[in-house]
Amino acid sequence: MNPQHAHDLFLLMVQLSQMREVGRIWEVFVDGLNDIGLGVTVQRVDGQERSGTVLPVAASGQKFGALLLTPTGEPDAALPLVRNAAAMLAVILQGRLAAVELAALHAATRDELKDARLLNERILETTPDLITIYDLEERGNVYVNRAAEQVFGLPPKELQELGSELFAQLIHPEDLALVLANQERLVQGADGEVTEVEYRMRDAKGQWRWYHSREIPFARHPDGRVSRKLAIAVDVTDQRAIEDHLRQSQKMEAIGQLASGVAHDFNNVLCAITGNAELMLEELSPEDPLRESLVEIHQASERGAKLTHQLLAFSRRQLIAPKVLNLSQQIEQMGAMLSRLLGEDILLSTLPQLGSARIVADPNQLEQLVLNLAINARDAMPNGGELMIETIELRAGEEGFPPNFDAEHVVALLVTDTGCGMSSDVVEHVFEPFFTTKALGRGTGLGLATVFGIVEQSSAHIDVHSKLGEGSSFRVYFPAVTGDFAEKLSPVEVLQPQRGEETVLLVEDEESVRRVATRLLRRLGYKVLTASSGGDALVLAGRHEGAIDLLLTDVVMPHMNGRELAQRITETHPALKVLFTSGYTESVIAQHGLLEERLHFLPKPYSMLSLSERLRQVLGEGE
């Protein structure tokens, strides 16, 4: 092919997109061209026309365009050469097109990988979980996420450089062996096997927090040995606290039920002892030599009643009469009494909260709670010291607010001493009844158990912070009272004892208690009908021809309890007054431990004085 042919062919290929066939669209013509096209006339954009032979540029069925061979020179001689050139050009264009498509695919894949990498980075850097990649041979972290930096207060680079020293500095010494043993299990385990371990690490504030770590081999040597591990550690401190609190609550609930049952049975025994002792004391002259022994018996029964009262407080079976109180004022009013209780060697400091500091609690229980905490602190400072009692208000989110407490606003009572402190083992059992670190005969082990019961019954929460040699701090959190609340009335004041002449139906399943109660009632002048069960009482009431003025019934009895008996008997005796009594108060009289004001209750053991006062109060109601 001469230079003129080459020039025209090259020119026409370059200007292909600027040409059209005369009379129809050039692209359509080329698309339908399967072999040489003879005598084709094309027109340039500038209007010039040319005619010649057209050869398709195609490879593997894919068409890329066409070559136009003009008649300049010797076109027939150049036709084979042009045909070969068109075939070669098609192959080149096909390869170029494939390269372009591959480059586009590569660019798209690169963008997708970049997006995926950015997404993974965002996930790793925003998750609150600690994520690390640890090199077992270099004994260092090759990656730590931002959460680790925030928790430990160290930049990622320093966390990586610490390497194995990180274990010694951050992991609790008691848990280090456990962590290393888990790492050994990981190294010896199968590929993809996940190991789990829980341990404590110290955060930037110096506090120990629990983490649950899941670890998996991240890289291996050609021989299969693990070279790197991936660890994801989740903070489970709050979860463990909730679980511990639940276990403790369940244990204390079981102990409380046992204590309540013991108190009930013991109160029945004390009721018989107290009543008989009082009856005998009334019959003996002041000079009788037996009188001194009876007085000691009576005093011992009163001490026993106080013990059962503490057991009932622990088991949350006490009757309470809650009212709205200002905690700071209550503490101030107890100041003089607390100072006498503590003695001269212990300095008492009170820091009341300025403000309302209002809570709902039983005043007597609150006083008992503070006294028991003060006595516990006094006993922890045999050589003197300082006791600080403080009240503060806290809102959810503020430092010091109790975790997982169902309230947005609390009033806290802080009782802190400078005594001998307690070990963690002692703290774990400190609220259990009869648990004491005092010498034999020096304590009952019910003081803090009573505190725990009062706290639970008041819908409050208690924490203990103590270390050996550094004193102890008890913190009681009460839900704060906001807005206007009408205070609940305290129990009715006790009236002066009086004798009576009315008829009393006494229902008591415990024979010894029934006998002594009958004698007490008759000694007070009452006419007495007695029954040992609810069924017998209904029969007796139905047969009795005269009036029955008052029903004195035990609450907890087999087959029919006292409340059911009262409901049935008042259907036929609507004017009948009712007085309930029990050795414990888990009955309908005190649902959830709250006193129902319309019901009258006399706790066991009762004396002749308390029985007479309560009878006159109930019988005189409505007069």
mmCIF file with all atom_site columns, C-alpha atoms in Angstrom, residues 284-393:
data_model
loop_
_atom_site.group_PDB
_atom_site.id
_atom_site.type_symbol
_atom_site.label_atom_id
_atom_site.label_alt_id
_atom_site.label_comp_id
_atom_site.label_asym_id
_atom_site.label_entity_id
_atom_site.label_seq_id
_atom_site.pdbx_PDB_ins_code
_atom_site.Cartn_x
_atom_site.Cartn_y
_atom_site.Cartn_z
_atom_site.occupancy
_atom_site.B_iso_or_equiv
_atom_site.pdbx_formal_charge
_atom_site.auth_seq_id
_atom_site.auth_comp_id
_atom_site.auth_asym_id
_atom_site.auth_atom_id
_atom_site.pdbx_PDB_model_num
ATOM 1   C CA . LEU A 1 284 ? -48.250 -12.664 144.870 1.00 0.00 ? 284 LEU A CA 1
ATOM 2   C CA . SER A 1 285 ? -47.660 -10.208 147.654 1.00 0.00 ? 285 SER A CA 1
ATOM 3   C CA . PRO A 1 286 ? -44.699 -7.828  147.393 1.00 0.00 ? 286 PRO A CA 1
ATOM 4   C CA . GLU A 1 287 ? -42.891 -9.814  150.105 1.00 0.00 ? 287 GLU A CA 1
ATOM 5   C CA . ASP A 1 288 ? -43.291 -13.201 148.441 1.00 0.00 ? 288 ASP A CA 1
ATOM 6   C CA . PRO A 1 289 ? -39.836 -14.798 147.763 1.00 0.00 ? 289 PRO A CA 1
ATOM 7   C CA . LEU A 1 290 ? -41.075 -16.060 144.366 1.00 0.00 ? 290 LEU A CA 1
ATOM 8   C CA . ARG A 1 291 ? -41.760 -12.553 143.146 1.00 0.00 ? 291 ARG A CA 1
ATOM 9   C CA . GLU A 1 292 ? -38.110 -11.795 142.324 1.00 0.00 ? 292 GLU A CA 1
ATOM 10  C CA . SER A 1 293 ? -37.855 -14.894 140.136 1.00 0.00 ? 293 SER A CA 1
ATOM 11  C CA . LEU A 1 294 ? -41.097 -14.037 138.335 1.00 0.00 ? 294 LEU A CA 1
ATOM 12  C CA . VAL A 1 295 ? -39.858 -10.513 137.678 1.00 0.00 ? 295 VAL A CA 1
ATOM 13  C CA . GLU A 1 296 ? -36.692 -11.940 136.088 1.00 0.00 ? 296 GLU A CA 1
ATOM 14  C CA . ILE A 1 297 ? -38.816 -14.293 133.980 1.00 0.00 ? 297 ILE A CA 1
ATOM 15  C CA . HIS A 1 298 ? -40.948 -11.382 132.835 1.00 0.00 ? 298 HIS A CA 1
ATOM 16  C CA . GLN A 1 299 ? -37.904 -9.243  132.006 1.00 0.00 ? 299 GLN A CA 1
ATOM 17  C CA . ALA A 1 300 ? -36.314 -12.117 130.090 1.00 0.00 ? 300 ALA A CA 1
ATOM 18  C CA . SER A 1 301 ? -39.485 -12.533 128.025 1.00 0.00 ? 301 SER A CA 1
ATOM 19  C CA . GLU A 1 302 ? -39.373 -8.808  127.211 1.00 0.00 ? 302 GLU A CA 1
ATOM 20  C CA . ARG A 1 303 ? -35.774 -9.151  126.003 1.00 0.00 ? 303 ARG A CA 1
ATOM 21  C CA . GLY A 1 304 ? -36.838 -12.104 123.902 1.00 0.00 ? 304 GLY A CA 1
ATOM 22  C CA . ALA A 1 305 ? -39.624 -10.001 122.415 1.00 0.00 ? 305 ALA A CA 1
ATOM 23  C CA . LYS A 1 306 ? -37.063 -7.375  121.376 1.00 0.00 ? 306 LYS A CA 1
ATOM 24  C CA . LEU A 1 307 ? -35.001 -10.045 119.618 1.00 0.00 ? 307 LEU A CA 1
ATOM 25  C CA . THR A 1 308 ? -38.001 -11.296 117.675 1.00 0.00 ? 308 THR A CA 1
ATOM 26  C CA . HIS A 1 309 ? -38.787 -7.682  116.834 1.00 0.00 ? 309 HIS A CA 1
ATOM 27  C CA . GLN A 1 310 ? -35.352 -7.412  115.231 1.00 0.00 ? 310 GLN A CA 1
ATOM 28  C CA . LEU A 1 311 ? -35.876 -10.673 113.357 1.00 0.00 ? 311 LEU A CA 1
ATOM 29  C CA . LEU A 1 312 ? -39.165 -9.361  112.011 1.00 0.00 ? 312 LEU A CA 1
ATOM 30  C CA . ALA A 1 313 ? -37.452 -6.138  110.964 1.00 0.00 ? 313 ALA A CA 1
ATOM 31  C CA . PHE A 1 314 ? -34.833 -8.120  109.052 1.00 0.00 ? 314 PHE A CA 1
ATOM 32  C CA . SER A 1 315 ? -37.458 -10.286 107.359 1.00 0.00 ? 315 SER A CA 1
ATOM 33  C CA . ARG A 1 316 ? -39.547 -7.205  106.485 1.00 0.00 ? 316 ARG A CA 1
ATOM 34  C CA . ARG A 1 317 ? -42.525 -8.535  108.408 1.00 0.00 ? 317 ARG A CA 1
ATOM 35  C CA . GLN A 1 318 ? -42.853 -5.571  110.741 1.00 0.00 ? 318 GLN A CA 1
ATOM 36  C CA . LEU A 1 319 ? -45.930 -3.439  110.739 1.00 0.00 ? 319 LEU A CA 1
ATOM 37  C CA . ILE A 1 320 ? -44.912 0.050   109.727 1.00 0.00 ? 320 ILE A CA 1
ATOM 38  C CA . ALA A 1 321 ? -46.678 3.388   109.619 1.00 0.00 ? 321 ALA A CA 1
ATOM 39  C CA . PRO A 1 322 ? -44.708 5.403   107.032 1.00 0.00 ? 322 PRO A CA 1
ATOM 40  C CA . LYS A 1 323 ? -44.969 9.162   106.755 1.00 0.00 ? 323 LYS A CA 1
ATOM 41  C CA . VAL A 1 324 ? -43.197 11.973  104.915 1.00 0.00 ? 324 VAL A CA 1
ATOM 42  C CA . LEU A 1 325 ? -40.061 12.921  106.855 1.00 0.00 ? 325 LEU A CA 1
ATOM 43  C CA . ASN A 1 326 ? -37.231 15.380  106.480 1.00 0.00 ? 326 ASN A CA 1
ATOM 44  C CA . LEU A 1 327 ? -34.189 13.141  106.838 1.00 0.00 ? 327 LEU A CA 1
ATOM 45  C CA . SER A 1 328 ? -31.867 15.989  107.820 1.00 0.00 ? 328 SER A CA 1
ATOM 46  C CA . GLN A 1 329 ? -34.207 17.111  110.595 1.00 0.00 ? 329 GLN A CA 1
ATOM 47  C CA . GLN A 1 330 ? -34.528 13.562  111.884 1.00 0.00 ? 330 GLN A CA 1
ATOM 48  C CA . ILE A 1 331 ? -30.734 13.251  112.135 1.00 0.00 ? 331 ILE A CA 1
ATOM 49  C CA . GLU A 1 332 ? -30.422 16.605  113.907 1.00 0.00 ? 332 GLU A CA 1
ATOM 50  C CA . GLN A 1 333 ? -33.070 15.610  116.452 1.00 0.00 ? 333 GLN A CA 1
ATOM 51  C CA . MET A 1 334 ? -31.134 12.421  117.217 1.00 0.00 ? 334 MET A CA 1
ATOM 52  C CA . GLY A 1 335 ? -27.832 14.268  117.741 1.00 0.00 ? 335 GLY A CA 1
ATOM 53  C CA . ALA A 1 336 ? -27.892 14.418  121.549 1.00 0.00 ? 336 ALA A CA 1
ATOM 54  C CA . MET A 1 337 ? -28.972 10.795  121.889 1.00 0.00 ? 337 MET A CA 1
ATOM 55  C CA . LEU A 1 338 ? -26.261 9.646   119.460 1.00 0.00 ? 338 LEU A CA 1
ATOM 56  C CA . SER A 1 339 ? -23.570 11.576  121.337 1.00 0.00 ? 339 SER A CA 1
ATOM 57  C CA . ARG A 1 340 ? -24.507 9.849   124.605 1.00 0.00 ? 340 ARG A CA 1
ATOM 58  C CA . LEU A 1 341 ? -24.566 6.501   122.819 1.00 0.00 ? 341 LEU A CA 1
ATOM 59  C CA . LEU A 1 342 ? -21.113 6.947   121.264 1.00 0.00 ? 342 LEU A CA 1
ATOM 60  C CA . GLY A 1 343 ? -19.360 8.207   124.387 1.00 0.00 ? 343 GLY A CA 1
ATOM 61  C CA . GLU A 1 344 ? -16.677 10.837  124.887 1.00 0.00 ? 344 GLU A CA 1
ATOM 62  C CA . ASP A 1 345 ? -13.958 9.055   122.885 1.00 0.00 ? 345 ASP A CA 1
ATOM 63  C CA . ILE A 1 346 ? -15.845 9.318   119.602 1.00 0.00 ? 346 ILE A CA 1
ATOM 64  C CA . LEU A 1 347 ? -16.402 12.653  117.870 1.00 0.00 ? 347 LEU A CA 1
ATOM 65  C CA . LEU A 1 348 ? -19.800 12.915  116.175 1.00 0.00 ? 348 LEU A CA 1
ATOM 66  C CA . SER A 1 349 ? -20.095 15.161  113.116 1.00 0.00 ? 349 SER A CA 1
ATOM 67  C CA . THR A 1 350 ? -23.350 15.741  111.262 1.00 0.00 ? 350 THR A CA 1
ATOM 68  C CA . LEU A 1 351 ? -23.581 17.389  107.854 1.00 0.00 ? 351 LEU A CA 1
ATOM 69  C CA . PRO A 1 352 ? -27.261 17.828  107.001 1.00 0.00 ? 352 PRO A CA 1
ATOM 70  C CA . GLN A 1 353 ? -28.342 18.532  103.443 1.00 0.00 ? 353 GLN A CA 1
ATOM 71  C CA . LEU A 1 354 ? -29.624 22.050  102.921 1.00 0.00 ? 354 LEU A CA 1
ATOM 72  C CA . GLY A 1 355 ? -33.071 21.674  101.417 1.00 0.00 ? 355 GLY A CA 1
ATOM 73  C CA . SER A 1 356 ? -36.100 19.498  101.807 1.00 0.00 ? 356 SER A CA 1
ATOM 74  C CA . ALA A 1 357 ? -34.380 16.066  101.915 1.00 0.00 ? 357 ALA A CA 1
ATOM 75  C CA . ARG A 1 358 ? -37.843 14.531  102.211 1.00 0.00 ? 358 ARG A CA 1
ATOM 76  C CA . ILE A 1 359 ? -38.410 10.791  102.199 1.00 0.00 ? 359 ILE A CA 1
ATOM 77  C CA . VAL A 1 360 ? -41.191 8.346   103.082 1.00 0.00 ? 360 VAL A CA 1
ATOM 78  C CA . ALA A 1 361 ? -40.297 6.133   106.040 1.00 0.00 ? 361 ALA A CA 1
ATOM 79  C CA . ASP A 1 362 ? -41.514 4.902   109.384 1.00 0.00 ? 362 ASP A CA 1
ATOM 80  C CA . PRO A 1 363 ? -40.035 7.280   112.016 1.00 0.00 ? 363 PRO A CA 1
ATOM 81  C CA . ASN A 1 364 ? -39.404 4.484   114.503 1.00 0.00 ? 364 ASN A CA 1
ATOM 82  C CA . GLN A 1 365 ? -37.720 2.322   111.888 1.00 0.00 ? 365 GLN A CA 1
ATOM 83  C CA . LEU A 1 366 ? -35.584 5.225   110.693 1.00 0.00 ? 366 LEU A CA 1
ATOM 84  C CA . GLU A 1 367 ? -34.434 5.874   114.247 1.00 0.00 ? 367 GLU A CA 1
ATOM 85  C CA . GLN A 1 368 ? -33.640 2.194   114.706 1.00 0.00 ? 368 GLN A CA 1
ATOM 86  C CA . LEU A 1 369 ? -31.680 2.147   111.448 1.00 0.00 ? 369 LEU A CA 1
ATOM 87  C CA . VAL A 1 370 ? -29.517 5.132   112.446 1.00 0.00 ? 370 VAL A CA 1
ATOM 88  C CA . LEU A 1 371 ? -28.961 3.801   115.965 1.00 0.00 ? 371 LEU A CA 1
ATOM 89  C CA . ASN A 1 372 ? -27.875 0.384   114.706 1.00 0.00 ? 372 ASN A CA 1
ATOM 90  C CA . LEU A 1 373 ? -25.428 1.922   112.234 1.00 0.00 ? 373 LEU A CA 1
ATOM 91  C CA . ALA A 1 374 ? -24.053 4.180   114.972 1.00 0.00 ? 374 ALA A CA 1
ATOM 92  C CA . ILE A 1 375 ? -23.652 1.246   117.380 1.00 0.00 ? 375 ILE A CA 1
ATOM 93  C CA . ASN A 1 376 ? -21.865 -0.743  114.676 1.00 0.00 ? 376 ASN A CA 1
ATOM 94  C CA . ALA A 1 377 ? -19.505 2.197   114.108 1.00 0.00 ? 377 ALA A CA 1
ATOM 95  C CA . ARG A 1 378 ? -18.924 2.633   117.859 1.00 0.00 ? 378 ARG A CA 1
ATOM 96  C CA . ASP A 1 379 ? -17.961 -1.022  118.241 1.00 0.00 ? 379 ASP A CA 1
ATOM 97  C CA . ALA A 1 380 ? -15.512 -0.648  115.339 1.00 0.00 ? 380 ALA A CA 1
ATOM 98  C CA . MET A 1 381 ? -13.703 2.189   117.217 1.00 0.00 ? 381 MET A CA 1
ATOM 99  C CA . PRO A 1 382 ? -12.837 0.775   120.673 1.00 0.00 ? 382 PRO A CA 1
ATOM 100 C CA . ASN A 1 383 ? -10.022 3.310   121.029 1.00 0.00 ? 383 ASN A CA 1
ATOM 101 C CA . GLY A 1 384 ? -12.061 6.256   119.844 1.00 0.00 ? 384 GLY A CA 1
ATOM 102 C CA . GLY A 1 385 ? -12.370 7.956   116.493 1.00 0.00 ? 385 GLY A CA 1
ATOM 103 C CA . GLU A 1 386 ? -14.820 9.972   114.453 1.00 0.00 ? 386 GLU A CA 1
ATOM 104 C CA . LEU A 1 387 ? -18.303 9.209   113.172 1.00 0.00 ? 387 LEU A CA 1
ATOM 105 C CA . MET A 1 388 ? -19.713 11.374  110.403 1.00 0.00 ? 388 MET A CA 1
ATOM 106 C CA . ILE A 1 389 ? -23.412 11.292  109.510 1.00 0.00 ? 389 ILE A CA 1
ATOM 107 C CA . GLU A 1 390 ? -24.269 13.136  106.322 1.00 0.00 ? 390 GLU A CA 1
ATOM 108 C CA . THR A 1 391 ? -27.382 13.598  104.208 1.00 0.00 ? 391 THR A CA 1
ATOM 109 C CA . ILE A 1 392 ? -27.206 14.552  100.543 1.00 0.00 ? 392 ILE A CA 1
ATOM 110 C CA . GLU A 1 393 ? -29.550 14.696  97.567  1.00 0.00 ? 393 GLU A CA 1
#
